[in-house]
XYZ file of C-alpha atoms in Angstrom:
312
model
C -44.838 -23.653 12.436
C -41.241 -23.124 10.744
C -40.543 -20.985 13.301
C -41.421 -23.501 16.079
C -39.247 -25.780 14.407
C -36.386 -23.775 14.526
C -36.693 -23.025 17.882
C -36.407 -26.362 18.982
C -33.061 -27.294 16.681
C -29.371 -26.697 18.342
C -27.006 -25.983 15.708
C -23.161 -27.541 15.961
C -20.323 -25.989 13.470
C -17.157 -27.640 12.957
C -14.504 -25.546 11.222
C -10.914 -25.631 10.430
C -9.383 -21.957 9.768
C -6.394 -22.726 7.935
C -3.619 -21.173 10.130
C -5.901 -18.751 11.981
C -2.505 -16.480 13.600
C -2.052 -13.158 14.723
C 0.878 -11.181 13.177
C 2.516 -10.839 16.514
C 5.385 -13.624 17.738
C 4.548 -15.751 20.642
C 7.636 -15.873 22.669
C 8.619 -19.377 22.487
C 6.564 -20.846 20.145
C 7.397 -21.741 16.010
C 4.715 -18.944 14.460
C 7.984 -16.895 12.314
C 5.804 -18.040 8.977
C 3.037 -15.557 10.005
C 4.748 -12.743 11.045
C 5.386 -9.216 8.734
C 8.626 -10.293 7.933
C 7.898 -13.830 7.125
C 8.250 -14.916 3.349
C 4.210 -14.855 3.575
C 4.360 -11.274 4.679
C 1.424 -12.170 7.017
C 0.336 -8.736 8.294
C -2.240 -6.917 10.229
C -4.193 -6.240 6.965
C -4.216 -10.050 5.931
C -4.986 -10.775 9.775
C -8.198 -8.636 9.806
C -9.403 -9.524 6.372
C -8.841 -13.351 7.718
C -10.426 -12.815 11.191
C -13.381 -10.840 9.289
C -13.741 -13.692 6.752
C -14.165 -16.363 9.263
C -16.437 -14.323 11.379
C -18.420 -14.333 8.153
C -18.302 -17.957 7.499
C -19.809 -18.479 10.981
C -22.947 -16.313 10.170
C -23.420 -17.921 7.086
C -24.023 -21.239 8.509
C -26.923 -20.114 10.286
C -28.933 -20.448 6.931
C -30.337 -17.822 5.204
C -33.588 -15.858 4.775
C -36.433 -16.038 7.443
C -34.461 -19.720 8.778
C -31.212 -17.927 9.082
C -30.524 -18.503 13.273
C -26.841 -18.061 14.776
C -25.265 -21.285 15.381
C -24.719 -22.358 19.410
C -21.657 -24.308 19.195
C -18.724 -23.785 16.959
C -16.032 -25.873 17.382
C -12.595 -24.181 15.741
C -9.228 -25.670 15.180
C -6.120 -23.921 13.688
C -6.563 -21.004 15.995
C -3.370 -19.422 17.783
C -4.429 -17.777 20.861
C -6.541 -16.264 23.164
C -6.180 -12.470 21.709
C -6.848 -14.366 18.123
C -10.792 -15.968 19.825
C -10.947 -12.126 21.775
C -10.482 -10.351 18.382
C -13.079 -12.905 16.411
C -15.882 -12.093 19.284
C -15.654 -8.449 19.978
C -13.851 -6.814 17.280
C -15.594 -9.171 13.829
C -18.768 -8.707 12.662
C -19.823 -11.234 15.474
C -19.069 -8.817 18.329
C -22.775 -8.320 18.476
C -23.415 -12.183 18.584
C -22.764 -12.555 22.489
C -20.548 -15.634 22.151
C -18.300 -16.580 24.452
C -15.164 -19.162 24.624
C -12.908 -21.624 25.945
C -10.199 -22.656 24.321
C -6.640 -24.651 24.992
C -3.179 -23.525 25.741
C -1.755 -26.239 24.189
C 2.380 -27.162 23.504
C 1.775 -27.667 20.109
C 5.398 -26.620 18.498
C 3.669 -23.719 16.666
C 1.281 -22.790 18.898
C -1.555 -23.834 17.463
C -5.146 -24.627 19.329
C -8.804 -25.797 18.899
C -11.538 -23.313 20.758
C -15.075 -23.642 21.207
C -17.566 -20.813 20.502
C -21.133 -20.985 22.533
C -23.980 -19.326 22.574
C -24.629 -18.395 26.940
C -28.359 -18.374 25.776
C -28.491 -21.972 23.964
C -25.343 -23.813 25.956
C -24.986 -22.931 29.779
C -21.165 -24.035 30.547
C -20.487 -26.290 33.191
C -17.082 -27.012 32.978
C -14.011 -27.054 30.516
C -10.549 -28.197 30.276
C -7.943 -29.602 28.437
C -7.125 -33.150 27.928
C -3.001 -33.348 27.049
C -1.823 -36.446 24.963
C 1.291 -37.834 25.891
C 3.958 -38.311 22.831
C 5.923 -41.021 21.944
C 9.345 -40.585 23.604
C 11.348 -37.844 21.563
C 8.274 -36.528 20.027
C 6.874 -32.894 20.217
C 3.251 -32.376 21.995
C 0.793 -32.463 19.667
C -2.424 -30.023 20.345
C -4.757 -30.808 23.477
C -8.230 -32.022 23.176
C -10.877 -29.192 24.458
C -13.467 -30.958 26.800
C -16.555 -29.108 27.422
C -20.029 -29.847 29.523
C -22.902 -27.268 29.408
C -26.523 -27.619 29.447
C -28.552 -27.229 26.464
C -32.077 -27.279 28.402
C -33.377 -27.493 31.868
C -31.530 -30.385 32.473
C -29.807 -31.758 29.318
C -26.103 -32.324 29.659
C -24.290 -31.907 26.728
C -20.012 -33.111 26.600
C -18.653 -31.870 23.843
C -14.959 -32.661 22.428
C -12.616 -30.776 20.022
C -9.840 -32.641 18.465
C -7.412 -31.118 15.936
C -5.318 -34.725 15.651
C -1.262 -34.740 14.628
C -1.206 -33.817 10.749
C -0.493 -36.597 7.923
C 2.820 -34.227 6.445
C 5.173 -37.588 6.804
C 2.651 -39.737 5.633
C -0.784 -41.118 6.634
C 0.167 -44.680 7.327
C 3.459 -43.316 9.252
C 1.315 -40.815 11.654
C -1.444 -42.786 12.411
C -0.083 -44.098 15.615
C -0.063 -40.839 16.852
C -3.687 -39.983 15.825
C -4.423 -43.193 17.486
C -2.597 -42.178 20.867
C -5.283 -38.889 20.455
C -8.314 -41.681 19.483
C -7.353 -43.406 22.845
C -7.580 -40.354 25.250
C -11.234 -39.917 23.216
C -12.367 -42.651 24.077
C -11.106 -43.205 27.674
C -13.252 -40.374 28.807
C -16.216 -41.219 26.458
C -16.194 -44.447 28.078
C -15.812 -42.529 31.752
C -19.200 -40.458 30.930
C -21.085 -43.768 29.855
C -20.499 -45.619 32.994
C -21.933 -42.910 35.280
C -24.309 -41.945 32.950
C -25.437 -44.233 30.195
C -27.720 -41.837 28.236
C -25.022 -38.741 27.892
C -25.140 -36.784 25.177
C -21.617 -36.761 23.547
C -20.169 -35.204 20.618
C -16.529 -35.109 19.221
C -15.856 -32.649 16.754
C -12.837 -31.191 14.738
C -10.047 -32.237 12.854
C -9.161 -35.462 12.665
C -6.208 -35.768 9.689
C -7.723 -39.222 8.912
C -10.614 -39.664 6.338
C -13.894 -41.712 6.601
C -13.047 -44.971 6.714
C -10.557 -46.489 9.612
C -8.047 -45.261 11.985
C -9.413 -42.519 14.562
C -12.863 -42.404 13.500
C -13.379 -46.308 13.713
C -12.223 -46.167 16.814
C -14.385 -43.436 18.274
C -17.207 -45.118 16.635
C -16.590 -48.063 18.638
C -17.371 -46.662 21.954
C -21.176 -46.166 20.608
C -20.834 -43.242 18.598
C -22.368 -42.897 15.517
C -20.625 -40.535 12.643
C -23.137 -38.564 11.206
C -20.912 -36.537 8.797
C -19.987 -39.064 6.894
C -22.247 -38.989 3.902
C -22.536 -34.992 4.495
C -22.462 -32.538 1.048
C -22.785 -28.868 0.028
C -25.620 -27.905 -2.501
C -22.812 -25.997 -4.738
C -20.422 -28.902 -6.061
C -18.658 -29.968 -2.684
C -17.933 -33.716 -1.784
C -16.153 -33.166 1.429
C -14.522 -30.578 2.984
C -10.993 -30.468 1.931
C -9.888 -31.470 -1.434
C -6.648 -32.799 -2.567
C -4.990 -33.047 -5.992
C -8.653 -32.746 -7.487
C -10.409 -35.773 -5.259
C -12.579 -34.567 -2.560
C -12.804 -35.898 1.154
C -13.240 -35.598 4.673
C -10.556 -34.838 7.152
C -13.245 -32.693 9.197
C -15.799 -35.449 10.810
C -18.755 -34.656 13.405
C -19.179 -38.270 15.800
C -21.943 -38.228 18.078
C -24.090 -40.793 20.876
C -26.808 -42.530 19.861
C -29.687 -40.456 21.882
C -28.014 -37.179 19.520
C -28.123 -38.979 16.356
C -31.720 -40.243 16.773
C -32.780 -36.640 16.923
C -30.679 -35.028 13.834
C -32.552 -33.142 11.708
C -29.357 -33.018 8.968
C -25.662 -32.659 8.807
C -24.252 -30.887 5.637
C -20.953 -29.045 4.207
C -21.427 -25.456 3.950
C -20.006 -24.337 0.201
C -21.673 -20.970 -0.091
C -20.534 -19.588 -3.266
C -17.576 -17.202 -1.257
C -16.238 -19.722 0.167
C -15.273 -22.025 -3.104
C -13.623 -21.507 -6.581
C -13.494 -23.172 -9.890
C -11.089 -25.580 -9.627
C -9.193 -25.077 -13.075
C -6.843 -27.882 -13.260
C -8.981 -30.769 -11.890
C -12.405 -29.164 -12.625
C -15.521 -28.443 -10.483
C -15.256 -26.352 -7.046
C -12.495 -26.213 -4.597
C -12.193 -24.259 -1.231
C -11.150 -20.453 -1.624
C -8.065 -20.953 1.079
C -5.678 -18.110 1.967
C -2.793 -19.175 0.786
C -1.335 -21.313 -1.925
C 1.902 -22.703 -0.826
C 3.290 -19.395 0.352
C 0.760 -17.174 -2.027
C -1.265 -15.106 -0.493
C -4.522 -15.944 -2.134
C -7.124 -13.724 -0.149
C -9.814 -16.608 0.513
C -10.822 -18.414 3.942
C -9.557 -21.519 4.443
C -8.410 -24.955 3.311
C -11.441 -26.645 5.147
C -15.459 -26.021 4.261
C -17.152 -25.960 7.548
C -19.370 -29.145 8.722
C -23.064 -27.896 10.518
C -25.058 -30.281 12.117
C -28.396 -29.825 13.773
C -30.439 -31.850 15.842
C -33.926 -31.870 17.886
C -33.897 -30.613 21.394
């Protein structure tokens, strides 16, 4: 019977991989802070122990035990480039997983992107692209939103989103117009799916640099989307998945339709005990991240990944 019900659940991850860049440089793009010579002497060591360690995060949320299942979708953001999503599928300890990937190309000033990983056995892809936000005048790009329709079953269509919004670094109230400008292009093509097809199953995914309440996620939930990660929590001390100064929250959020969240089985934060740390100043658990300022710290990342799973 367990197994049955297994079967029949399709597994979502949401991840961010804190700064997930090869040690090469990208001609014309900011990476010189991960590079050998950088003052984080980001090499191909650190790279492989990082690519490795996320690759490891992934297989760990499939559960454990007799329940344990590889994931279908994983939505990641903070990844630099294609070689960076080829290295993490055929060179990690996933390269026997079969995933495969789509991923944007974005003109982000330091390169960075969101990908989607998918199981060609669970998630048949129909199409991809990326969505480009325009800037404010005088502005730099921020990253594009991944778009992505496969089927899940005979004949359920699944649209699936991957936002990794502008960053709060000059203050949240000061960059949430340009979060909202991201919000918008959400929601344009949410509301393009509903009008030719009413009952689509939609999720958005990723990072959203805005926490639970207002701002981007408000606005997605507008468009009759329901945010099932809100209330989410690990079983080892986590509250969110980032934390800040010692207070926990959510920058990470999983939205999806109605006909989605009627079916979800749960939605939790995955803090296996490698992926957190005692949190000595502030007390309880924190993520085990790679770096501290510009200390190398040898964890994972920043973020705690989100995993949601629903009923087919």
């Amino acid at each position: 019977m367990l197994g049955l019900l297994l079967a029949s659940l399709f597994t979502l991850v949401e991840l961010n991989c804190e700064n997930l860049f090869d040690y090469t440089h990208d001609e014309g793009r900011n990476d010189n802070e991960f590079l050998p010579a950088s003052p984080r002497k980001w090499d191909k060591g650190k790279y492989w122990r990082k690519v490795n360690g996320i690759a490891q995060e992934i297989i760990a949320c499939g559960g454990d035990g007799e329940e344990w299942t590889l994931p279908d979708l994983v939505a990641l953001t903070e990844v630099e480039n294609d070689s960076v999503m080829h290295d993490l599928t055929t060179r990690s300890p996933l390269r026997n997983a079969g995933y495969q990937y789509v991923m944007t190309n974005s003109d982000d000033e330091r390169g960075i992107d969101v990908a989607l990983l998918y199981s060609p056995f669970s998630f048949r892809l129909i199409d991809s692209h990326a969505m480009r936000v325009t800037p404010p005048q005088g502005k730099h790009y921020t990253r594009d939103i991944l778009y992505a329709k496969g089927l899940t079953g005979v004949t359920d269509t699944l649209h699936v989103f991957v936002v990794h919004a502008p960053s709060r670094v000059s203050g949240a109230k000061a960059t949430q117009p340009y979060r909202l400008r991201v919000a918008q292009r959400i929601v344009d093509a949410i509301d393009s799916i509903h009008n030719t097809s009413p009952e689509a199953s939609i999720v958005v995914a990723g990072d959203f640099n805005d926490l639970d309440d207002g701002g981007m996620v408000d606005m997605v939930m507008q468009h009759q989307m329901k945010h099932i990660s809100r209330y989410a929590k690990g079983r080892n001390g986590a509250r969110g998945t980032y934390k800040h100064q010692g207070k926990w929250g959510s920058l990470d959020h999983i939205l999806v339709s109605d006909n989605i969240s009627n079916r979800l089985h749960d939605c939790c934060i995955l803090d296996a005990p490698f992926l957190i740390e005692e949190d000595e100043k502030y007390g309880g658990v924190k993520p085990f991240r790679t770096y501290i300022g510009k200390k190398y710290h040898r964890g994972y990342s920043d973020h705690l990944p989100l995993i949601a799973r629903w009923e087919l």
